[in-house]
PDB file of C-alpha atoms in Angstrom:
ATOM      1  CA  MET A   1       9.799   4.794  -4.946  1.00  0.00           C
ATOM      2  CA  SER A   2      10.022   6.032  -1.318  1.00  0.00           C
ATOM      3  CA  LEU A   3       7.750   4.803   1.427  1.00  0.00           C
ATOM      4  CA  ILE A   4       6.604   6.196   4.665  1.00  0.00           C
ATOM      5  CA  ILE A   5       5.103   4.497   7.064  1.00  0.00           C
ATOM      6  CA  LYS A   6       3.891   5.251  10.601  1.00  0.00           C
ATOM      7  CA  MET A   7       2.161   3.087  13.133  1.00  0.00           C
ATOM      8  CA  ASP A   8       0.316   3.982  15.910  1.00  0.00           C
ATOM      9  CA  THR A   9      -1.415   1.489  18.968  1.00  0.00           C
ATOM     10  CA  ILE A  10      -5.244   2.256  19.615  1.00  0.00           C
ATOM     11  CA  LYS A  11      -5.167   1.553  22.895  1.00  0.00           C
ATOM     12  CA  THR A  12      -8.857   2.475  24.057  1.00  0.00           C
ATOM     13  CA  GLU A  13     -12.154   1.528  22.556  1.00  0.00           C
ATOM     14  CA  GLU A  14     -12.846   4.899  22.573  1.00  0.00           C
ATOM     15  CA  HIS A  15     -10.091   5.520  20.164  1.00  0.00           C
ATOM     16  CA  LEU A  16     -10.871   2.629  17.851  1.00  0.00           C
ATOM     17  CA  ARG A  17     -14.558   3.922  17.666  1.00  0.00           C
ATOM     18  CA  LYS A  18     -12.928   7.284  16.154  1.00  0.00           C
ATOM     19  CA  SER A  19     -10.365   5.716  13.899  1.00  0.00           C
ATOM     20  CA  ILE A  20     -12.707   3.615  11.707  1.00  0.00           C
ATOM     21  CA  PRO A  21     -15.078   6.627  10.892  1.00  0.00           C
ATOM     22  CA  TYR A  22     -12.222   8.907  10.526  1.00  0.00           C
ATOM     23  CA  ILE A  23     -10.220   6.918   7.680  1.00  0.00           C
ATOM     24  CA  MET A  24     -13.765   6.108   6.145  1.00  0.00           C
ATOM     25  CA  ASN A  25     -15.042   9.750   5.977  1.00  0.00           C
ATOM     26  CA  GLU A  26     -16.027   9.831   2.381  1.00  0.00           C
ATOM     27  CA  ARG A  27     -15.016  13.729   2.166  1.00  0.00           C
ATOM     28  CA  LYS A  28     -11.719  12.499   2.619  1.00  0.00           C
ATOM     29  CA  THR A  29     -11.716   9.224   0.433  1.00  0.00           C
ATOM     30  CA  ASP A  30     -13.776   9.941  -2.457  1.00  0.00           C
ATOM     31  CA  GLY A  31     -14.862   6.138  -2.350  1.00  0.00           C
ATOM     32  CA  LEU A  32     -11.390   4.929  -2.304  1.00  0.00           C
ATOM     33  CA  CYS A  33     -11.744   2.415   0.755  1.00  0.00           C
ATOM     34  CA  PHE A  34     -12.368  -1.464   1.681  1.00  0.00           C
ATOM     35  CA  SER A  35     -12.999  -3.414   4.266  1.00  0.00           C
ATOM     36  CA  ASN A  36     -13.644  -7.100   5.043  1.00  0.00           C
ATOM     37  CA  ALA A  37     -15.384  -6.163   8.168  1.00  0.00           C
ATOM     38  CA  GLY A  38     -18.537  -4.385   6.728  1.00  0.00           C
ATOM     39  CA  ILE A  39     -19.386  -1.246   4.732  1.00  0.00           C
ATOM     40  CA  THR A  40     -20.272   1.250   6.996  1.00  0.00           C
ATOM     41  CA  PRO A  41     -17.934   2.472   9.772  1.00  0.00           C
ATOM     42  CA  GLU A  42     -20.780   1.207  12.228  1.00  0.00           C
ATOM     43  CA  GLN A  43     -20.907  -2.521  10.663  1.00  0.00           C
ATOM     44  CA  ILE A  44     -16.700  -2.476  11.027  1.00  0.00           C
ATOM     45  CA  LEU A  45     -17.099  -1.597  14.532  1.00  0.00           C
ATOM     46  CA  ASP A  46     -19.769  -3.936  15.413  1.00  0.00           C
ATOM     47  CA  THR A  47     -17.356  -6.839  13.500  1.00  0.00           C
ATOM     48  CA  PHE A  48     -14.422  -5.730  15.333  1.00  0.00           C
ATOM     49  CA  PHE A  49     -16.197  -5.722  18.777  1.00  0.00           C
ATOM     50  CA  LEU A  50     -17.809  -9.083  17.970  1.00  0.00           C
ATOM     51  CA  THR A  51     -14.531 -10.651  16.980  1.00  0.00           C
ATOM     52  CA  LYS A  52     -13.100  -9.379  20.726  1.00  0.00           C
ATOM     53  CA  GLN A  53     -16.016 -11.033  22.403  1.00  0.00           C
ATOM     54  CA  MET A  54     -15.700 -14.253  20.578  1.00  0.00           C
ATOM     55  CA  HIS A  55     -11.506 -14.176  21.164  1.00  0.00           C
ATOM     56  CA  PRO A  56     -11.330 -12.449  24.426  1.00  0.00           C
ATOM     57  CA  THR A  57      -7.666 -11.362  25.570  1.00  0.00           C
ATOM     58  CA  HIS A  58      -5.883 -10.106  28.410  1.00  0.00           C
ATOM     59  CA  GLY A  59      -4.276  -7.061  26.886  1.00  0.00           C
ATOM     60  CA  THR A  60      -5.810  -3.418  26.375  1.00  0.00           C
ATOM     61  CA  ARG A  61      -4.632  -2.982  23.090  1.00  0.00           C
ATOM     62  CA  GLN A  62      -7.416  -2.773  20.525  1.00  0.00           C
ATOM     63  CA  GLY A  63      -6.116  -2.139  17.078  1.00  0.00           C
ATOM     64  CA  TYR A  64      -3.332  -0.850  15.070  1.00  0.00           C
ATOM     65  CA  HIS A  65      -3.354   2.432  13.011  1.00  0.00           C
ATOM     66  CA  PHE A  66      -0.856   2.529  10.023  1.00  0.00           C
ATOM     67  CA  LYS A  67      -0.738   5.459   7.845  1.00  0.00           C
ATOM     68  CA  PHE A  68       1.456   4.910   4.175  1.00  0.00           C
ATOM     69  CA  SER A  69       2.554   7.821   1.976  1.00  0.00           C
ATOM     70  CA  PHE A  70       5.194   8.279  -0.446  1.00  0.00           C
ATOM     71  CA  SER A  71       7.610  10.943  -1.168  1.00  0.00           C
ATOM     72  CA  LYS A  72       6.026  14.311  -1.757  1.00  0.00           C
ATOM     73  CA  ASP A  73       7.988  14.299  -5.105  1.00  0.00           C
ATOM     74  CA  GLU A  74       6.237  11.156  -6.337  1.00  0.00           C
ATOM     75  CA  THR A  75       3.255  11.030  -8.010  1.00  0.00           C
ATOM     76  CA  ILE A  76       0.723   8.142  -7.565  1.00  0.00           C
ATOM     77  CA  ALA A  77      -2.616   7.739  -8.592  1.00  0.00           C
ATOM     78  CA  PRO A  78      -5.193   7.424  -6.204  1.00  0.00           C
ATOM     79  CA  GLU A  79      -6.321   4.274  -7.880  1.00  0.00           C
ATOM     80  CA  ASP A  80      -2.718   2.869  -7.347  1.00  0.00           C
ATOM     81  CA  ALA A  81      -2.538   3.871  -3.976  1.00  0.00           C
ATOM     82  CA  LEU A  82      -5.671   1.795  -3.084  1.00  0.00           C
ATOM     83  CA  SER A  83      -4.218  -1.285  -5.216  1.00  0.00           C
ATOM     84  CA  PHE A  84      -1.241  -0.802  -3.290  1.00  0.00           C
ATOM     85  CA  VAL A  85      -2.626  -0.914   0.130  1.00  0.00           C
ATOM     86  CA  ARG A  86      -5.105  -3.646  -0.677  1.00  0.00           C
ATOM     87  CA  GLU A  87      -2.018  -5.968  -1.988  1.00  0.00           C
ATOM     88  CA  TRP A  88      -0.105  -5.082   1.262  1.00  0.00           C
ATOM     89  CA  VAL A  89      -3.127  -6.024   3.304  1.00  0.00           C
ATOM     90  CA  GLU A  90      -4.026  -9.216   1.275  1.00  0.00           C
ATOM     91  CA  GLU A  91      -0.408 -10.447   1.567  1.00  0.00           C
ATOM     92  CA  TYR A  92       0.188  -9.570   5.226  1.00  0.00           C
ATOM     93  CA  LEU A  93      -2.916  -9.871   7.195  1.00  0.00           C
ATOM     94  CA  GLY A  94      -5.090 -12.091   4.890  1.00  0.00           C
ATOM     95  CA  ASP A  95      -8.156 -12.979   6.395  1.00  0.00           C
ATOM     96  CA  ARG A  96      -6.825 -13.084   9.693  1.00  0.00           C
ATOM     97  CA  TYR A  97      -7.779  -9.802  10.887  1.00  0.00           C
ATOM     98  CA  ASP A  98     -10.669  -7.370  10.620  1.00  0.00           C
ATOM     99  CA  TYR A  99      -9.524  -4.235   8.905  1.00  0.00           C
ATOM    100  CA  ALA A 100     -10.516  -1.307   7.114  1.00  0.00           C
ATOM    101  CA  CYS A 101      -8.447   0.732   4.425  1.00  0.00           C
ATOM    102  CA  SER A 102      -8.521   3.810   2.653  1.00  0.00           C
ATOM    103  CA  VAL A 103      -6.644   6.708   0.760  1.00  0.00           C
ATOM    104  CA  HIS A 104      -7.222  10.149   2.031  1.00  0.00           C
ATOM    105  CA  LYS A 105      -6.999  13.081  -1.091  1.00  0.00           C
ATOM    106  CA  ASP A 106      -8.166  15.773   1.251  1.00  0.00           C
ATOM    107  CA  ARG A 107      -4.830  17.485   1.449  1.00  0.00           C
ATOM    108  CA  ASP A 108      -1.713  18.147  -0.625  1.00  0.00           C
ATOM    109  CA  HIS A 109      -0.309  14.957   0.246  1.00  0.00           C
ATOM    110  CA  MET A 110      -1.840  11.922  -0.562  1.00  0.00           C
ATOM    111  CA  HIS A 111      -1.985   8.998   1.971  1.00  0.00           C
ATOM    112  CA  MET A 112      -3.351   5.782   2.988  1.00  0.00           C
ATOM    113  CA  HIS A 113      -4.701   4.581   5.922  1.00  0.00           C
ATOM    114  CA  LEU A 114      -5.306   1.084   7.472  1.00  0.00           C
ATOM    115  CA  VAL A 115      -6.686   0.108  10.804  1.00  0.00           C
ATOM    116  CA  PHE A 116      -6.685  -3.457  12.094  1.00  0.00           C
ATOM    117  CA  ASN A 117      -8.055  -5.329  15.052  1.00  0.00           C
ATOM    118  CA  SER A 118      -5.583  -6.437  17.712  1.00  0.00           C
ATOM    119  CA  VAL A 119      -7.262  -9.773  17.637  1.00  0.00           C
ATOM    120  CA  VAL A 120      -6.972 -12.898  15.171  1.00  0.00           C
ATOM    121  CA  ILE A 121     -10.553 -13.451  13.644  1.00  0.00           C
ATOM    122  CA  THR A 122      -9.475 -17.456  14.074  1.00  0.00           C
ATOM    123  CA  VAL A 123      -7.477 -18.878  16.534  1.00  0.00           C
ATOM    124  CA  CYS A 124      -5.298 -21.762  16.008  1.00  0.00           C
ATOM    125  CA  PRO A 125      -2.309 -23.256  18.126  1.00  0.00           C
ATOM    126  CA  SER A 126       0.102 -21.339  15.737  1.00  0.00           C
ATOM    127  CA  SER A 127      -1.582 -17.884  16.248  1.00  0.00           C
ATOM    128  CA  LYS A 128       0.598 -15.331  17.609  1.00  0.00           C
ATOM    129  CA  ARG A 129       0.066 -11.566  17.981  1.00  0.00           C
ATOM    130  CA  ILE A 130       0.791  -9.540  15.149  1.00  0.00           C
ATOM    131  CA  GLN A 131       4.277  -7.752  15.120  1.00  0.00           C
ATOM    132  CA  SER A 132       4.257  -4.203  13.959  1.00  0.00           C
ATOM    133  CA  ASP A 133       7.702  -4.318  13.240  1.00  0.00           C
ATOM    134  CA  PHE A 134       7.606  -7.203  11.307  1.00  0.00           C
ATOM    135  CA  LEU A 135       4.884  -5.536   9.270  1.00  0.00           C
ATOM    136  CA  ILE A 136       7.004  -2.553   8.829  1.00  0.00           C
ATOM    137  CA  ARG A 137       9.750  -4.333   7.736  1.00  0.00           C
ATOM    138  CA  MET A 138       8.165  -6.180   5.024  1.00  0.00           C
ATOM    139  CA  ALA A 139       6.327  -3.411   3.634  1.00  0.00           C
ATOM    140  CA  LEU A 140       9.759  -1.798   3.357  1.00  0.00           C
ATOM    141  CA  GLU A 141      11.215  -4.646   1.848  1.00  0.00           C
ATOM    142  CA  ARG A 142       8.873  -5.111  -0.567  1.00  0.00           C
ATOM    143  CA  PHE A 143       8.063  -1.663  -1.660  1.00  0.00           C
ATOM    144  CA  SER A 144      11.050   0.230  -0.997  1.00  0.00           C
ATOM    145  CA  PRO A 145      13.731  -2.152  -2.884  1.00  0.00           C
ATOM    146  CA  ASN A 146      16.269   0.741  -3.374  1.00  0.00           C
ATOM    147  CA  LEU A 147      16.760   1.446   0.251  1.00  0.00           C
ATOM    148  CA  PRO A 148      20.038   0.496   1.565  1.00  0.00           C
ATOM    149  CA  ARG A 149      19.902  -2.989   3.217  1.00  0.00           C
ATOM    150  CA  GLY A 150      20.736  -1.070   6.883  1.00  0.00           C
ATOM    151  CA  ILE A 151      17.653   0.924   6.857  1.00  0.00           C
ATOM    152  CA  ARG A 152      15.297  -1.734   5.550  1.00  0.00           C
ATOM    153  CA  ASN A 153      16.406  -3.706   8.674  1.00  0.00           C
ATOM    154  CA  ARG A 154      15.835  -1.571  11.514  1.00  0.00           C
TER     155      ARG A 154
END
């Protein structure tokens, strides 16, 4: 299984306000989406911004947007793709970050989206800002075990 991951930082509130409705768009997802921050895009955004108010930071980063896809040669059922992203989120984000995930089936190439908050929900002394390269490395090691070690460790 070949996993392709793209990551973008969400740098403005406007970008965040557009990202959640985009990934949760019913025409693209056919209901294959979930979030720990609400059901509707409005509820999810309200939760993201409430978390930011409760735990203010000095940075300007608003969130992260990961896009996951598999090789075009591989066939994976949309429900399995949703299970994949759910498992990944539960393992690496857990209940520490607000997030929303979806599977988009509106193109020839099915893909998954994950948007998560830049702010930790609960702050404890050991909390650190999440490192996107760590998340990518963990996903590659877990879901692309056949890749040569040198590629996985980049």
